[in-house]
Amino acid sequence: MDMLLYRGCTAPVRLPAYEAATIAVLEKLGVNLIEFKDTNCCGAQYVESLSRNAFAAMSGRILALAEKEGLDILAICGACSGSLKINKYHLDNDPTLRDEVNSLLADEGLKYTGKVRVRHLLQVLHEDIGIDAVERAVVRPYDGIRMAAHYGCHVTRPYEIVQVDDPENPTILDRLVEAVGGVAVDYAGKTRCCGGPMLAMDEGIASAIGRQKIQNIAEARADGLVTACVFCDIQLTQVQFGEGAIDKRIPVITIPQFLGPALGIDEDVLGLELNKITPSDIMASLQEGRQ
Amino acid sequence: MTNEIHTPSSEFAREVASVPGGEAINKCIQCGICTASCMVARASEKYRPRKIIQKILIGKRDEVLRSDQPWFCMTCRMCEENCQEGVSPAEIFHAVRFIAAREGHIPNVFRNTLDTVLTDGWLLKDAYSDFIEDERDDLGLEVDLRFNDGFVKRVRERYFSPDMREAEV
Ligand code: SF4
Ligand code: SF4
């Protein structure tokens, strides 16, 4: 299966290891990611807050480019997957908005008709590949490492539009953790925000929100935290540094970086040494060759 | 509670209801579940989503549009999921932002970031250093990110005035 990788603005600069790990893990599981050229920002938060038409145009162009390629889009960032899906929903349901965006796209010979799907990484792992297939591909299972999952607000809400997982009780990340030999750890406030979107307006509040989450995860005695969004990953890492941070840091790791080693992918390819809080204790729980 | 809050239909509430996203505002019964489920409200007493909605319902147009409050929402939609009346405070605050933005009430961080996106085509062109290029190269990733910066110029021309107010289409 071929898909276009929409890497967005933040992952390629702030978290390239997430991008690399996604490509490697999906390749291992039979999904070939194609370089998506000539894109633009999806418009999340900033354009989104100022003009509905402009927001639809920003995401609409990305959707129309994918239509031209005839391929579905994979998004690895919650903000990007959310924006593309919300705008797809509006463009599909509001003919006036669609005509408006298409009049702008026509200048470069593009047209939005609604043919391609937007998939968040969790959907691809869960629906297109399947958790059983992930489990079957394991060559070095973890030995019961305790992992807490953070799903990301924009990955799972609003369900009527994004359709990834049950927003009140999401389970895909937890099931993936267990598929590779980890133990999924529940904690208070699992579906709450990481505080990342608040960084624009008030860093103090943003950190307080993120730290509360880390505190809850620490209380559940998790060895690590898996994420499925660039912003959440960066935010939940960042709040563990600086004044007022907790003493014992909890390694934050993106889901493909966690799955990769169990699937036999080389740690260098997954960029694990770039993680700001070293996941070495997590890696130490890998067992040697099961098959 | 005063009885005003259950008889919501100020001029301003009607205005918000006429903007996409704001439609459901008059269904709000001011129960406060949104504030109770909001992480921003939990972390700071400055922010109370129910109260902003109340101010809209009773018509405090100027106060709401000039305030930072509608820009504090993270659009995490926790409140929306819990609201029993089918109201989405996140959507309502977006409708309010559109109205505020048209009148030039835009927090600087939004104005400046929008300017960057509509110039470069993406957010982090300036942050993309040689050092990060090397990191990408080591990971076997494409180094030339090839974002398009032509389309955003047309978006800017069509939808925004020079000071980032939304222009009439
Ligand atoms: S939860 Fe819904 S009905 Fe209750 S105050 Fe908030 S928006 Fe209004
Ligand atoms: S969407 Fe906004 S108001 Fe609602 S819970 Fe999240 S931050 Fe609070």
XYZ file of C-alpha atoms and ligand atoms in Angstrom:
476
model
C 0.000 0.000 0.000
C 1.297 3.452 -0.980
C 0.479 6.635 0.938
C 1.699 10.218 0.905
C 3.492 11.286 4.064
C 2.362 14.774 5.039
C 5.070 15.670 7.532
C 3.698 19.094 8.472
C 5.795 22.006 9.771
C 6.939 20.766 13.148
C 7.983 17.117 12.831
C 10.681 17.638 10.183
C 12.404 20.332 12.259
C 11.676 19.522 15.880
C 11.182 15.768 15.829
C 12.720 14.249 12.697
C 13.238 10.922 14.483
C 9.447 10.511 14.611
C 9.299 10.936 10.850
C 12.155 8.472 10.285
C 10.684 5.899 12.670
C 7.268 6.168 11.027
C 8.755 5.490 7.603
C 10.803 2.514 8.844
C 8.034 0.894 10.891
C 5.386 1.253 8.212
C 7.750 -0.087 5.591
C 8.326 -3.142 7.759
C 4.564 -3.586 7.979
C 3.940 -3.221 4.260
C 3.029 0.453 3.882
C 5.202 2.453 1.515
C 5.347 6.176 2.275
C 5.837 8.488 -0.670
C 7.551 11.859 -0.378
C 4.846 14.574 -0.525
C 6.387 17.588 -2.259
C 5.325 21.195 -2.654
C 2.923 21.223 0.302
C 2.212 24.035 2.752
C 1.208 24.424 6.392
C -2.219 22.898 7.113
C -3.262 26.144 8.827
C -3.760 24.731 12.331
C -4.345 27.134 15.220
C -3.144 30.367 13.587
C -4.884 30.548 10.215
C -7.638 28.467 11.797
C -8.349 31.166 14.369
C -8.508 34.067 11.950
C -10.364 32.994 8.849
C -12.487 29.965 8.073
C -12.024 30.448 4.328
C -8.261 30.768 4.564
C -8.055 27.714 6.826
C -10.074 25.661 4.339
C -7.831 26.909 1.533
C -4.600 25.912 3.324
C -5.776 22.376 4.074
C -7.777 22.201 0.839
C -4.649 22.665 -1.248
C -2.943 19.738 0.493
C -6.001 17.550 -0.094
C -6.173 18.611 -3.751
C -2.462 17.867 -4.274
C -3.018 14.370 -2.909
C -5.979 13.945 -5.253
C -3.705 14.761 -8.142
C -1.360 12.003 -6.969
C -4.310 9.689 -6.388
C -3.069 8.684 -2.931
C -4.387 8.914 0.618
C -2.558 11.125 3.098
C -0.817 9.927 6.230
C -0.495 12.555 8.977
C 1.699 11.984 12.023
C 0.813 15.172 13.876
C -2.468 15.604 15.734
C -2.858 19.203 14.637
C -2.272 18.314 10.977
C -4.529 15.264 10.936
C -7.200 17.245 12.771
C -7.013 20.235 10.430
C -7.019 18.172 7.260
C -9.958 16.094 8.450
C -12.005 19.043 9.711
C -11.488 20.935 6.473
C -12.252 17.856 4.410
C -15.491 17.582 6.369
C -16.383 21.228 5.716
C -15.373 21.056 2.057
C -17.441 17.905 1.548
C -20.502 19.383 3.243
C -20.434 23.037 2.257
C -20.602 23.581 -1.521
C -20.114 27.345 -1.178
C -16.883 26.856 0.719
C -15.755 24.209 -1.772
C -16.383 26.550 -4.739
C -14.538 29.317 -2.944
C -11.479 27.153 -2.279
C -11.551 25.656 -5.761
C -11.581 29.094 -7.351
C -8.266 29.758 -5.612
C -6.832 26.319 -6.418
C -7.737 26.643 -10.097
C -4.828 29.076 -10.561
C -2.432 26.184 -10.265
C -4.632 23.609 -11.950
C -5.748 21.932 -8.733
C -9.239 20.904 -7.752
C -10.749 19.534 -4.563
C -13.424 16.902 -5.145
C -13.094 14.884 -1.944
C -11.559 11.726 -3.342
C -8.708 11.064 -0.925
C -8.783 10.073 2.713
C -6.754 11.528 5.550
C -5.356 8.917 7.889
C -3.673 9.468 11.196
C -0.839 7.046 11.970
C -2.964 5.287 14.601
C -5.626 4.514 11.995
C -3.072 3.040 9.638
C -1.597 0.853 12.370
C -4.988 -0.205 13.684
C -7.176 -0.489 10.589
C -4.939 -0.810 7.535
C -2.229 -2.985 9.087
C -4.006 -4.381 12.118
C -2.771 -4.928 15.652
C -2.556 -8.695 15.082
C -0.197 -8.126 12.166
C 1.965 -5.893 14.344
C 2.068 -8.634 16.961
C 3.004 -11.268 14.375
C 5.891 -9.095 13.171
C 7.522 -8.909 16.607
C 11.008 -10.441 16.779
C 12.218 -8.971 20.084
C 9.318 -8.465 22.497
C 9.604 -6.193 25.515
C 9.595 -7.868 28.887
C 6.569 -6.220 30.474
C 7.799 -2.633 30.368
C 5.076 -0.368 31.832
C 3.981 2.247 29.298
C 1.401 5.009 29.684
C -0.308 6.222 26.499
C -1.101 9.813 25.589
C -3.368 9.975 22.523
C -3.597 13.685 21.777
C -6.790 15.743 21.711
C -6.699 16.507 18.018
C -6.028 12.883 17.143
C -9.240 11.658 18.814
C -11.658 14.608 18.951
C -14.187 15.365 17.541
C -14.985 11.716 16.904
C -17.756 12.391 14.349
C -15.093 13.883 12.096
C -11.741 12.280 12.917
C -12.999 8.718 13.601
C -9.817 7.294 15.059
C -10.669 5.801 18.434
C -13.227 6.070 21.235
C -12.481 9.590 22.504
C -13.586 8.784 26.050
C -11.776 5.499 26.327
C -9.186 5.221 23.592
C -7.344 1.886 23.359
C -5.298 1.718 20.140
C -2.008 2.881 21.677
C -2.532 0.630 24.689
C -3.177 -2.366 22.465
C -0.083 -1.593 20.409
C 1.984 -1.431 23.609
C 0.699 -4.857 24.607
C 1.184 -6.281 21.106
C 4.942 -5.826 21.466
C 5.175 -7.169 25.005
C 4.641 -4.019 27.079
C 2.098 -3.480 29.830
C -0.367 -0.654 29.171
C -0.698 1.498 32.274
C -3.844 3.490 33.000
C -3.603 6.845 34.718
C -5.834 9.689 35.852
C -6.765 12.175 33.146
C -5.592 10.022 30.258
C -7.698 11.838 27.652
C -6.779 15.313 28.883
C -4.725 17.786 26.861
C -0.918 18.037 27.138
C -1.140 21.839 27.290
C 0.816 22.323 24.057
C -1.650 24.637 22.293
C -1.437 26.985 25.294
C 2.248 27.742 24.646
C 1.242 30.519 22.272
C -0.681 32.486 24.884
C 0.759 31.528 28.269
C 3.748 29.286 28.860
C 3.157 29.115 32.592
C -0.310 27.665 32.174
C 0.921 25.361 29.397
C 3.601 23.912 31.678
C 1.241 23.531 34.611
C -1.110 21.484 32.425
C 1.679 19.303 31.045
C 3.245 18.749 34.456
C -0.063 17.685 35.931
C -0.215 14.987 33.270
C 3.334 13.821 33.955
C 2.544 13.763 37.680
C -0.444 11.492 37.077
C 1.669 9.204 34.916
C 4.396 9.057 37.569
C 1.808 8.129 40.178
C 0.741 5.201 38.006
C 4.381 4.013 38.130
C 4.863 3.999 34.367
C 8.365 3.440 32.967
C 7.638 5.488 29.881
C 5.086 7.432 27.903
C 4.106 6.749 24.269
C 2.734 9.488 22.048
C 1.071 9.810 18.648
C 1.480 13.520 17.966
C 4.523 15.725 17.437
C 3.268 18.551 19.627
C 2.252 16.324 22.516
C 5.602 14.547 22.409
C 7.601 17.767 22.496
C 5.403 19.392 25.139
C 5.370 16.387 27.494
C 9.148 16.137 27.162
C 9.767 19.850 27.634
C 7.714 20.164 30.831
C 10.048 17.667 32.482
C 12.904 20.167 32.302
C 13.427 23.462 34.084
C 12.237 24.797 37.390
C 9.377 22.933 38.997
C 9.902 19.758 36.980
C 9.635 16.362 38.625
C 12.811 14.711 39.942
C 12.769 11.481 38.017
C 12.081 12.091 34.356
C 9.806 9.750 32.441
C 11.063 8.956 28.937
C 8.671 10.119 26.228
C 8.761 8.117 23.015
C 6.698 8.228 19.846
C 4.776 5.059 19.055
C 6.826 4.044 15.985
C 10.050 4.522 17.969
C 8.628 2.200 20.604
C 7.383 -0.417 18.125
C 10.496 -0.335 15.930
C 13.029 -2.147 18.139
C 10.537 -4.944 18.839
C 10.100 -5.362 15.095
C 13.855 -5.730 14.707
C 14.531 -2.266 13.307
C 17.928 -0.813 14.087
C 17.924 1.821 16.846
C 19.918 4.281 14.711
C 17.262 4.215 12.018
C 14.687 5.132 14.681
C 16.756 8.066 15.951
C 16.468 6.931 19.565
C 19.642 8.737 20.568
C 17.949 12.022 19.625
C 15.255 11.605 22.287
C 15.787 14.265 24.922
C 15.031 11.890 27.775
C 16.894 8.737 26.969
C 14.685 5.695 26.499
C 17.550 3.380 27.485
C 15.600 1.784 30.357
C 12.795 0.998 27.943
C 15.211 -0.555 25.457
C 16.831 -2.576 28.236
C 13.564 -4.441 28.601
C 13.768 -5.865 25.064
C 14.231 -9.621 25.054
C 16.415 -11.470 22.638
C 14.959 -13.239 19.612
C 11.577 -14.841 20.127
C 11.323 -16.512 16.749
C -27.162 32.831 39.441
C -29.197 35.602 37.960
C -32.149 34.833 35.733
C -30.562 36.626 32.799
C -28.400 33.647 32.015
C -31.317 31.406 31.130
C -32.864 33.887 28.757
C -30.049 34.225 26.332
C -30.596 36.160 23.177
C -28.614 39.327 23.188
C -27.796 40.992 19.912
C -24.221 39.750 20.299
C -25.344 36.147 20.939
C -27.303 36.317 17.675
C -24.264 37.697 15.912
C -22.085 34.847 17.227
C -24.794 32.346 16.243
C -24.658 33.645 12.678
C -20.954 32.787 12.304
C -20.017 29.194 11.400
C -19.228 27.378 14.634
C -21.284 29.739 16.778
C -24.707 28.333 15.848
C -25.331 26.389 19.065
C -24.624 29.161 21.534
C -28.240 29.760 22.451
C -28.597 26.168 23.607
C -26.191 26.762 26.490
C -27.892 26.372 29.867
C -24.880 27.685 31.806
C -24.408 24.463 33.751
C -20.649 24.960 33.979
C -19.617 21.443 32.992
C -17.306 22.971 30.385
C -15.386 24.893 33.023
C -15.277 21.808 35.234
C -13.728 19.724 32.443
C -11.300 22.370 31.185
C -7.585 21.939 31.920
C -6.913 25.617 31.325
C -9.519 26.542 33.924
C -7.988 24.025 36.300
C -4.528 25.528 35.851
C -5.537 29.171 35.968
C -8.335 31.088 37.586
C -8.072 33.638 34.780
C -9.991 31.412 32.398
C -13.594 30.254 32.716
C -15.243 29.056 29.482
C -18.779 29.099 30.921
C -18.301 32.678 31.986
C -17.167 33.799 28.537
C -20.277 32.195 27.073
C -22.372 33.941 29.698
C -20.865 37.272 28.731
C -21.741 36.608 25.102
C -25.271 35.595 26.046
C -25.882 38.777 27.997
C -24.396 40.890 25.243
C -21.069 42.157 26.533
C -19.763 42.488 23.010
C -16.981 44.964 23.529
C -15.633 43.310 26.637
C -15.502 39.870 24.998
C -14.002 41.001 21.703
C -11.288 43.049 23.375
C -10.387 40.318 25.838
C -7.672 37.681 25.418
C -9.958 35.066 26.908
C -11.443 33.571 23.724
C -7.843 33.046 22.545
C -6.920 30.994 25.582
C -8.957 27.996 24.444
C -6.725 25.101 23.319
C -9.489 23.595 21.158
C -8.886 20.342 23.028
C -12.657 19.713 22.915
C -12.856 18.105 26.322
C -15.725 20.467 27.169
C -17.495 19.726 23.916
C -17.421 16.046 24.694
C -18.937 16.619 28.115
C -21.514 19.283 27.310
C -24.974 17.730 27.529
C -26.574 20.454 25.445
C -24.564 19.925 22.288
C -22.652 23.162 22.630
C -18.969 23.321 21.697
C -17.250 26.154 23.553
C -14.180 25.565 21.339
C -16.256 26.241 18.204
C -17.952 29.215 19.812
C -14.614 30.770 20.705
C -13.476 30.291 17.128
C -16.565 32.168 15.943
C -15.739 34.907 18.450
C -12.129 35.016 17.229
C -13.326 35.511 13.652
C -15.447 38.482 14.716
C -12.666 39.908 16.902
C -10.098 39.445 14.143
C -12.238 41.325 11.637
C -12.267 44.252 14.029
C -8.511 44.077 14.547
C -8.468 42.482 18.020
C -5.789 39.864 17.393
C -3.207 38.816 20.012
C 0.285 39.585 18.739
C 1.437 35.989 18.766
C -1.406 35.072 16.396
C -0.797 38.080 14.158
C 2.957 37.434 13.927
C 2.727 33.694 13.439
C 0.113 34.149 10.745
C 2.435 36.586 9.027
C 5.226 33.975 9.068
C 3.013 31.203 7.700
C 1.647 33.450 4.965
C 5.182 34.465 3.961
C 7.106 31.196 4.074
C 4.254 28.769 3.471
C 5.077 27.027 6.731
C 5.888 27.744 10.348
C 9.505 26.898 11.003
C 11.592 28.020 8.056
C 13.785 30.193 10.313
C 14.271 27.384 12.820
C 15.408 24.930 10.166
C 19.170 25.158 10.754
C 22.128 23.411 9.147
C 22.413 21.400 12.325
C 18.912 19.993 11.877
C 19.605 19.389 8.186
C 22.513 17.194 9.259
C 20.297 15.383 11.727
C 17.819 14.646 8.954
C 20.571 13.547 6.652
C 21.887 11.117 9.285
C 18.396 9.696 9.644
C 18.197 9.159 5.893
C 15.454 11.784 5.532
C 14.935 14.268 2.718
C 16.813 17.453 3.576
C 15.118 19.731 1.061
C 11.664 20.160 2.621
C 10.219 21.847 -0.449
C 7.353 23.792 1.065
C 5.378 25.884 -1.379
C 5.426 29.619 -0.642
C 3.432 30.840 -3.634
C -0.048 29.711 -2.639
C 0.068 31.471 0.733
C 0.644 34.771 -1.025
C -2.644 34.332 -2.820
C -4.323 33.273 0.426
C -3.045 36.454 2.059
C -4.162 38.656 -0.799
C -7.599 37.179 -0.896
C -8.465 36.790 2.766
C -6.450 39.283 4.779
C -5.866 42.987 4.927
C -2.269 44.159 5.529
C -2.763 44.200 9.314
C -4.107 40.626 9.244
C -7.760 41.459 9.654
C -9.913 39.149 7.624
C -10.948 40.878 4.425
C -14.459 40.588 2.999
C -14.553 38.011 0.215
S -21.218 22.587 29.435
Fe -22.433 23.257 27.653
S -24.402 23.931 28.481
Fe -22.981 23.767 30.210
S -22.191 25.856 30.437
Fe -20.744 24.756 29.134
S -21.446 25.154 27.032
Fe -23.095 25.734 28.392
S -11.740 23.206 24.204
Fe -11.092 25.103 25.199
S -12.674 25.585 26.720
Fe -12.940 23.454 26.089
S -11.858 22.243 27.619
Fe -10.415 22.599 25.922
S -9.328 24.491 26.445
Fe -11.127 24.372 27.789
